[in-house]
mmCIF file of C-alpha atoms in Angstrom:
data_model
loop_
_atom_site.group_PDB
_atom_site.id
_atom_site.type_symbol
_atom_site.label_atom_id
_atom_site.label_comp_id
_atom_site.label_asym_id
_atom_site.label_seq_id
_atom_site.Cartn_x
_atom_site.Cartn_y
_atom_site.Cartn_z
ATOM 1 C CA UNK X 1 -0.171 41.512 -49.751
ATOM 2 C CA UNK X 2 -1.511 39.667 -47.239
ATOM 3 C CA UNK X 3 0.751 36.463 -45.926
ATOM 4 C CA UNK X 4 -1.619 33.179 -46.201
ATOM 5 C CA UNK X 5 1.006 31.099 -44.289
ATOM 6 C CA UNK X 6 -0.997 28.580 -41.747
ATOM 7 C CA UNK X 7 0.947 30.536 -38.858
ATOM 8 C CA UNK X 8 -0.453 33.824 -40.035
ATOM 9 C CA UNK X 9 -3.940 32.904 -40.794
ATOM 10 C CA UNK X 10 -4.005 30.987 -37.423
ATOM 11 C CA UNK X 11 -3.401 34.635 -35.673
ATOM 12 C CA UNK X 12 -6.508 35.620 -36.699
ATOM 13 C CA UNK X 13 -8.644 32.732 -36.217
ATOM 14 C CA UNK X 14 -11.808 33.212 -34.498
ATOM 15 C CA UNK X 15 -12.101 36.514 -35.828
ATOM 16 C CA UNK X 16 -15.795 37.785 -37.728
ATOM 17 C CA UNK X 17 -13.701 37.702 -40.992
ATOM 18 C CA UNK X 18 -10.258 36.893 -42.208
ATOM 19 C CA UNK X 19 -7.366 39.762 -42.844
ATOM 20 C CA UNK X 20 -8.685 40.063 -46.588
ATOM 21 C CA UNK X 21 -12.092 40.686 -45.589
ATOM 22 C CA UNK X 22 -11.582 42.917 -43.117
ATOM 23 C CA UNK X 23 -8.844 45.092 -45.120
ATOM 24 C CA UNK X 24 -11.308 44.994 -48.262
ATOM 25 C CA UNK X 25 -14.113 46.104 -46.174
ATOM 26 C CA UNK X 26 -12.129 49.159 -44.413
ATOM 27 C CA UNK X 27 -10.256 50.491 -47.394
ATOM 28 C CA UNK X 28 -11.587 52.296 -50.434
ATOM 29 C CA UNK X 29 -12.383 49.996 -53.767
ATOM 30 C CA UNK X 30 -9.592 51.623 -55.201
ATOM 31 C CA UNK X 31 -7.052 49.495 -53.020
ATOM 32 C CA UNK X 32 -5.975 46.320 -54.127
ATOM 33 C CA UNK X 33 -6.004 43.757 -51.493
ATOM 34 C CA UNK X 34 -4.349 40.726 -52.252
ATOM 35 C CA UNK X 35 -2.846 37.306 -50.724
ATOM 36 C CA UNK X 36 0.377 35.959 -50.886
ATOM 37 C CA UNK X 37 2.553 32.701 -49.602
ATOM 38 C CA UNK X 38 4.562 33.366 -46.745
ATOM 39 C CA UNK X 39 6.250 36.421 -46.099
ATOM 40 C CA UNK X 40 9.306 35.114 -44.311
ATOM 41 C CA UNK X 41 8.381 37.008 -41.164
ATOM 42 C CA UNK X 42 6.875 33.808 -39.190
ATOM 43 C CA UNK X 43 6.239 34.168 -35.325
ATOM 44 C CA UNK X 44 5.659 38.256 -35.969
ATOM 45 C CA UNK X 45 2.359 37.518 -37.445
ATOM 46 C CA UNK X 46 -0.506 37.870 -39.615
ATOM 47 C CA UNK X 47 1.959 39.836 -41.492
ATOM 48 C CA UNK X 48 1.252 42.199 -44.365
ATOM 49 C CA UNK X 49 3.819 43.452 -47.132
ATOM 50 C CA UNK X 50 2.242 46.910 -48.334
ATOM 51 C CA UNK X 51 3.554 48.128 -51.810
ATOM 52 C CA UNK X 52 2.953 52.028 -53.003
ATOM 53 C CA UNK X 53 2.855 52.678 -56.248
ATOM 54 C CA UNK X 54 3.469 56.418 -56.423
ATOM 55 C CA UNK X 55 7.260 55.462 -54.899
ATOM 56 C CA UNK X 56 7.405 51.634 -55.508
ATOM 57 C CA UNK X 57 8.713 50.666 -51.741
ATOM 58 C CA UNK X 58 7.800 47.819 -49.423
ATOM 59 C CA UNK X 59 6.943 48.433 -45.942
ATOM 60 C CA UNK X 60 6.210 45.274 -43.627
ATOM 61 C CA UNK X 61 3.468 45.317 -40.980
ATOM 62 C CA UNK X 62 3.480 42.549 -38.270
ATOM 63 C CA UNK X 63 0.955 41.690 -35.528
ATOM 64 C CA UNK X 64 -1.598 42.476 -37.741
ATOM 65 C CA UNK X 65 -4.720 41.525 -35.475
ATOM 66 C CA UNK X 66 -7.292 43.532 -35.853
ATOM 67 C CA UNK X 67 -9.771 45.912 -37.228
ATOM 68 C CA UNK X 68 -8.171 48.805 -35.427
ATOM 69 C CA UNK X 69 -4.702 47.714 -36.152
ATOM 70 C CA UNK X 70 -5.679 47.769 -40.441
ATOM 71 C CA UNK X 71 -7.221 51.092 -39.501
ATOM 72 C CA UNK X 72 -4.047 52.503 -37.872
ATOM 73 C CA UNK X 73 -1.648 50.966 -40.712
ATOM 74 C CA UNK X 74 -3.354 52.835 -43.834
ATOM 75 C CA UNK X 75 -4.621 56.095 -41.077
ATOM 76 C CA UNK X 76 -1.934 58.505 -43.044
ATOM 77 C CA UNK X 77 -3.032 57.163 -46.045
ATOM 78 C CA UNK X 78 -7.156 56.864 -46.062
ATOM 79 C CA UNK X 79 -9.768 58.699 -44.286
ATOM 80 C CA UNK X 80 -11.259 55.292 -42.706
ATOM 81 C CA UNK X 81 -14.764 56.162 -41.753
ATOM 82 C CA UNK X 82 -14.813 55.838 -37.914
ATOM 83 C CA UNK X 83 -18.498 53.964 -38.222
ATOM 84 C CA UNK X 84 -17.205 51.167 -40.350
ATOM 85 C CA UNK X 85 -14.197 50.984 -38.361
ATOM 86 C CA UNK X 86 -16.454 50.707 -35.491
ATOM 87 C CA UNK X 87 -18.610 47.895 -37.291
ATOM 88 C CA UNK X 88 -15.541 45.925 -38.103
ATOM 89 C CA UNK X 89 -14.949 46.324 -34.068
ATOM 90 C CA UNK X 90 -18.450 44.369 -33.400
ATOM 91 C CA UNK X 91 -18.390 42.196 -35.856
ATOM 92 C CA UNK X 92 -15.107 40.725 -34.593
ATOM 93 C CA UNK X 93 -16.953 40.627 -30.660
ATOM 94 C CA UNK X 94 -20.177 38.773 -33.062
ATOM 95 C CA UNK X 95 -17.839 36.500 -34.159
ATOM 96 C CA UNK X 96 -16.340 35.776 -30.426
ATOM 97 C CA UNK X 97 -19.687 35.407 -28.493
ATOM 98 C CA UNK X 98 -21.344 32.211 -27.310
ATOM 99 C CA UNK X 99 -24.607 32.231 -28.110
ATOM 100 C CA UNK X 100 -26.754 33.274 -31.473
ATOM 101 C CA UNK X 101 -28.722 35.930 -29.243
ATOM 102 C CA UNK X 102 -25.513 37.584 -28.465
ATOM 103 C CA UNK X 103 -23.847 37.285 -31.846
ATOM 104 C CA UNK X 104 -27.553 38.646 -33.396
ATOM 105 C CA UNK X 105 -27.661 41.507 -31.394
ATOM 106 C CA UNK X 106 -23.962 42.911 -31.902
ATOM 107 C CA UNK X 107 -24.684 42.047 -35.703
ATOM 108 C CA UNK X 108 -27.975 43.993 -35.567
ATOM 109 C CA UNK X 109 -26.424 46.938 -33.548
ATOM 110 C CA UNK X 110 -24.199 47.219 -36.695
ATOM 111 C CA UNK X 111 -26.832 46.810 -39.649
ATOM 112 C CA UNK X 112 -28.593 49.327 -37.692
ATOM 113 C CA UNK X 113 -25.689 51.848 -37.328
ATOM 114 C CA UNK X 114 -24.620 51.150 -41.251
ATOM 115 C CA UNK X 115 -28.092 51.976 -42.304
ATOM 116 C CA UNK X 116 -28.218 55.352 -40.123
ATOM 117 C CA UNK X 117 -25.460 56.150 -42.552
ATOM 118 C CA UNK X 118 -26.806 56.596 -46.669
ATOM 119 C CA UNK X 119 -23.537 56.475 -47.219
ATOM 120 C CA UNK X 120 -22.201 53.419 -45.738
ATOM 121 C CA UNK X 121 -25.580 51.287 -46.980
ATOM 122 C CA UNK X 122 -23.174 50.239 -49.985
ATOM 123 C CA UNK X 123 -20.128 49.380 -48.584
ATOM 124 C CA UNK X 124 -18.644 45.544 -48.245
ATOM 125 C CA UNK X 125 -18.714 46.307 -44.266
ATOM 126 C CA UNK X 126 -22.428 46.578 -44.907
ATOM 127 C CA UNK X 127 -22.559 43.201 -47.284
ATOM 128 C CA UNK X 128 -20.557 41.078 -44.833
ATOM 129 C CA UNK X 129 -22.590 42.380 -41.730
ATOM 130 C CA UNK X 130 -26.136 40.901 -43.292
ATOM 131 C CA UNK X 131 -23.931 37.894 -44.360
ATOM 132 C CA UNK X 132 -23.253 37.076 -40.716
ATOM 133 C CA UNK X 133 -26.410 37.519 -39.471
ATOM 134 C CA UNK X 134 -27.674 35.056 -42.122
ATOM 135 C CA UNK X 135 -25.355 32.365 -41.143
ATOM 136 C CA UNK X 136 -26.689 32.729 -37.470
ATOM 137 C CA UNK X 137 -29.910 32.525 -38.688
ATOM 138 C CA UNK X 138 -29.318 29.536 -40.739
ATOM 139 C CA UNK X 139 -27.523 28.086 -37.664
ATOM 140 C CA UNK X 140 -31.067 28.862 -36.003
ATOM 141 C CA UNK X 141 -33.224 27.186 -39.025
ATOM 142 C CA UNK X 142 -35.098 30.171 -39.729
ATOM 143 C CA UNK X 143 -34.160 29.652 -43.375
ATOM 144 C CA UNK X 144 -36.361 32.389 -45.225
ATOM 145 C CA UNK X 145 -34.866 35.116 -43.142
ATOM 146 C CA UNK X 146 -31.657 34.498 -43.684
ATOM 147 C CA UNK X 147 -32.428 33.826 -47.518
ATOM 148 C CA UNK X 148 -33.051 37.336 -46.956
ATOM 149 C CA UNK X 149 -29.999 38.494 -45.721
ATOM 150 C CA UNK X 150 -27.814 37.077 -47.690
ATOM 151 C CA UNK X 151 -29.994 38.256 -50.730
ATOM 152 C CA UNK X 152 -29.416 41.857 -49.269
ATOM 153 C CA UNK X 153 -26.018 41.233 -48.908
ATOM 154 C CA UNK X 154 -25.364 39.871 -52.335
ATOM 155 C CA UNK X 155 -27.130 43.317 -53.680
ATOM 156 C CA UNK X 156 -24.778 45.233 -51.788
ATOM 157 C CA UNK X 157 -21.069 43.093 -52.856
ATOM 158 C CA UNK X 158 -22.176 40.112 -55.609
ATOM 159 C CA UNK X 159 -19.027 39.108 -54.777
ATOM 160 C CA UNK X 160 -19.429 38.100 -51.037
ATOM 161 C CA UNK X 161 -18.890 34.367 -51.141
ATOM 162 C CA UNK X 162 -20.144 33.819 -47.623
ATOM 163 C CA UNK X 163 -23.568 35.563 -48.485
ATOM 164 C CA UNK X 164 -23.570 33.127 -51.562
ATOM 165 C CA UNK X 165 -23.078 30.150 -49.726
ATOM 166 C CA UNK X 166 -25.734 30.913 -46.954
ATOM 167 C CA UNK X 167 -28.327 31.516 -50.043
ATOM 168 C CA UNK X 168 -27.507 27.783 -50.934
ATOM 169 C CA UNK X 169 -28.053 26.135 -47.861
ATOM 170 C CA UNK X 170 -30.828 28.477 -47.001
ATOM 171 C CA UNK X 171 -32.528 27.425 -50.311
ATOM 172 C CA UNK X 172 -32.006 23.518 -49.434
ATOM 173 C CA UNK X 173 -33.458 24.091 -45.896
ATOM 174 C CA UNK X 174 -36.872 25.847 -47.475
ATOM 175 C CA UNK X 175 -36.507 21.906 -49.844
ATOM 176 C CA UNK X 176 -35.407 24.677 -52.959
ATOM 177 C CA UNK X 177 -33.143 22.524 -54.338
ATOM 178 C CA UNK X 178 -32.946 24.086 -57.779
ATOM 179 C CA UNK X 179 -32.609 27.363 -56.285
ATOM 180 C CA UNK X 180 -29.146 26.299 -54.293
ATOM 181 C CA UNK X 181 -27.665 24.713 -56.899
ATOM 182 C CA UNK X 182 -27.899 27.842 -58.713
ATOM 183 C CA UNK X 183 -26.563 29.801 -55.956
ATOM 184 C CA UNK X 184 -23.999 27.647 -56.183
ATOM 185 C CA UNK X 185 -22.880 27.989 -59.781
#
């Protein structure tokens, strides 16, 4: 479980995705990521409360701030592939840089790497990669592009509500307004 408390979530503001996303996109399928209210460990956060089934315990995790702390959490556990783990990495230095040029070439650098890698082209890591290099390009009005993108990324995870989004207001800026209010239902 993943604490949704305002003090937690603030922790990892500013980050390329929240704690969910990034979790979901480093561990297998399998693994059920989920949010919860607050954990009762405020000022030690983002927090997360893991709970195995095979022996039904509770273990807390605290400081919880990035890609490489997830990966070290569930290391015993999962073989985390090091390339998505790296992707995570530059998606959160995307996500911190100032201008679109930047942020598009650390999000290209990882498309690129994900699709040296047949088996990573599938992956949510690869969905939510093409979903934030559709928002920049939507930031940058080039509205067929990142139609694109967030058309790839939707192939890859239909569930990626950023990508979704981006298709909307990427449909609206080409004057499709039929075809974001479907990508909005």
């Amino acid at each position: 479980q993943v604490c949704q408390n305002k003090d937690c979530c603030q922790c990892f503001q500013g980050k390329a995705t929240n704690l969910v996303e990034t979790m979901e996109m480093l561990l297998p399928d399998d693994v059920t990521v989920e949010t919860s209210g607050c954990l009762s460990q405020c000022g030690h956060g983002p927090n997360i409360q893991i709970q195995r089934k095979k022996n039904d315990d509770e273990v807390f995790h605290h400081h919880v701030e990035t890609a490489t702390s997830v990966a070290a959490i569930f290391s015993d556990e999962f073989e985390i592939h090091p390339t998505l783990l790296a992707a995570a990495n530059v998606m959160e230095k995307a996500a911190k840089a100032k201008s679109n040029n930047d942020k598009l070439a650390f999000l290209n650098s990882v498309i690129t790497a994900l699709q040296k890698k047949p088996e990573l082209l599938d992956t949510k890591t690869m969905a939510h990669a093409l979903a934030m290099r559709a928002q920049v390009l939507l930031d940058q009005r080039e509205f067929a592009v990142a139609e694109q993108d967030a058309r790839d990324a939707l192939s890859v995870n239909p569930s990626q509500r950023m990508a979704w989004r981006i298709l909307a207001d990427a449909e609206e800026g080409q004057e499709n307004v039929e075809g974001a209010i479907v990508a909005l239902q």
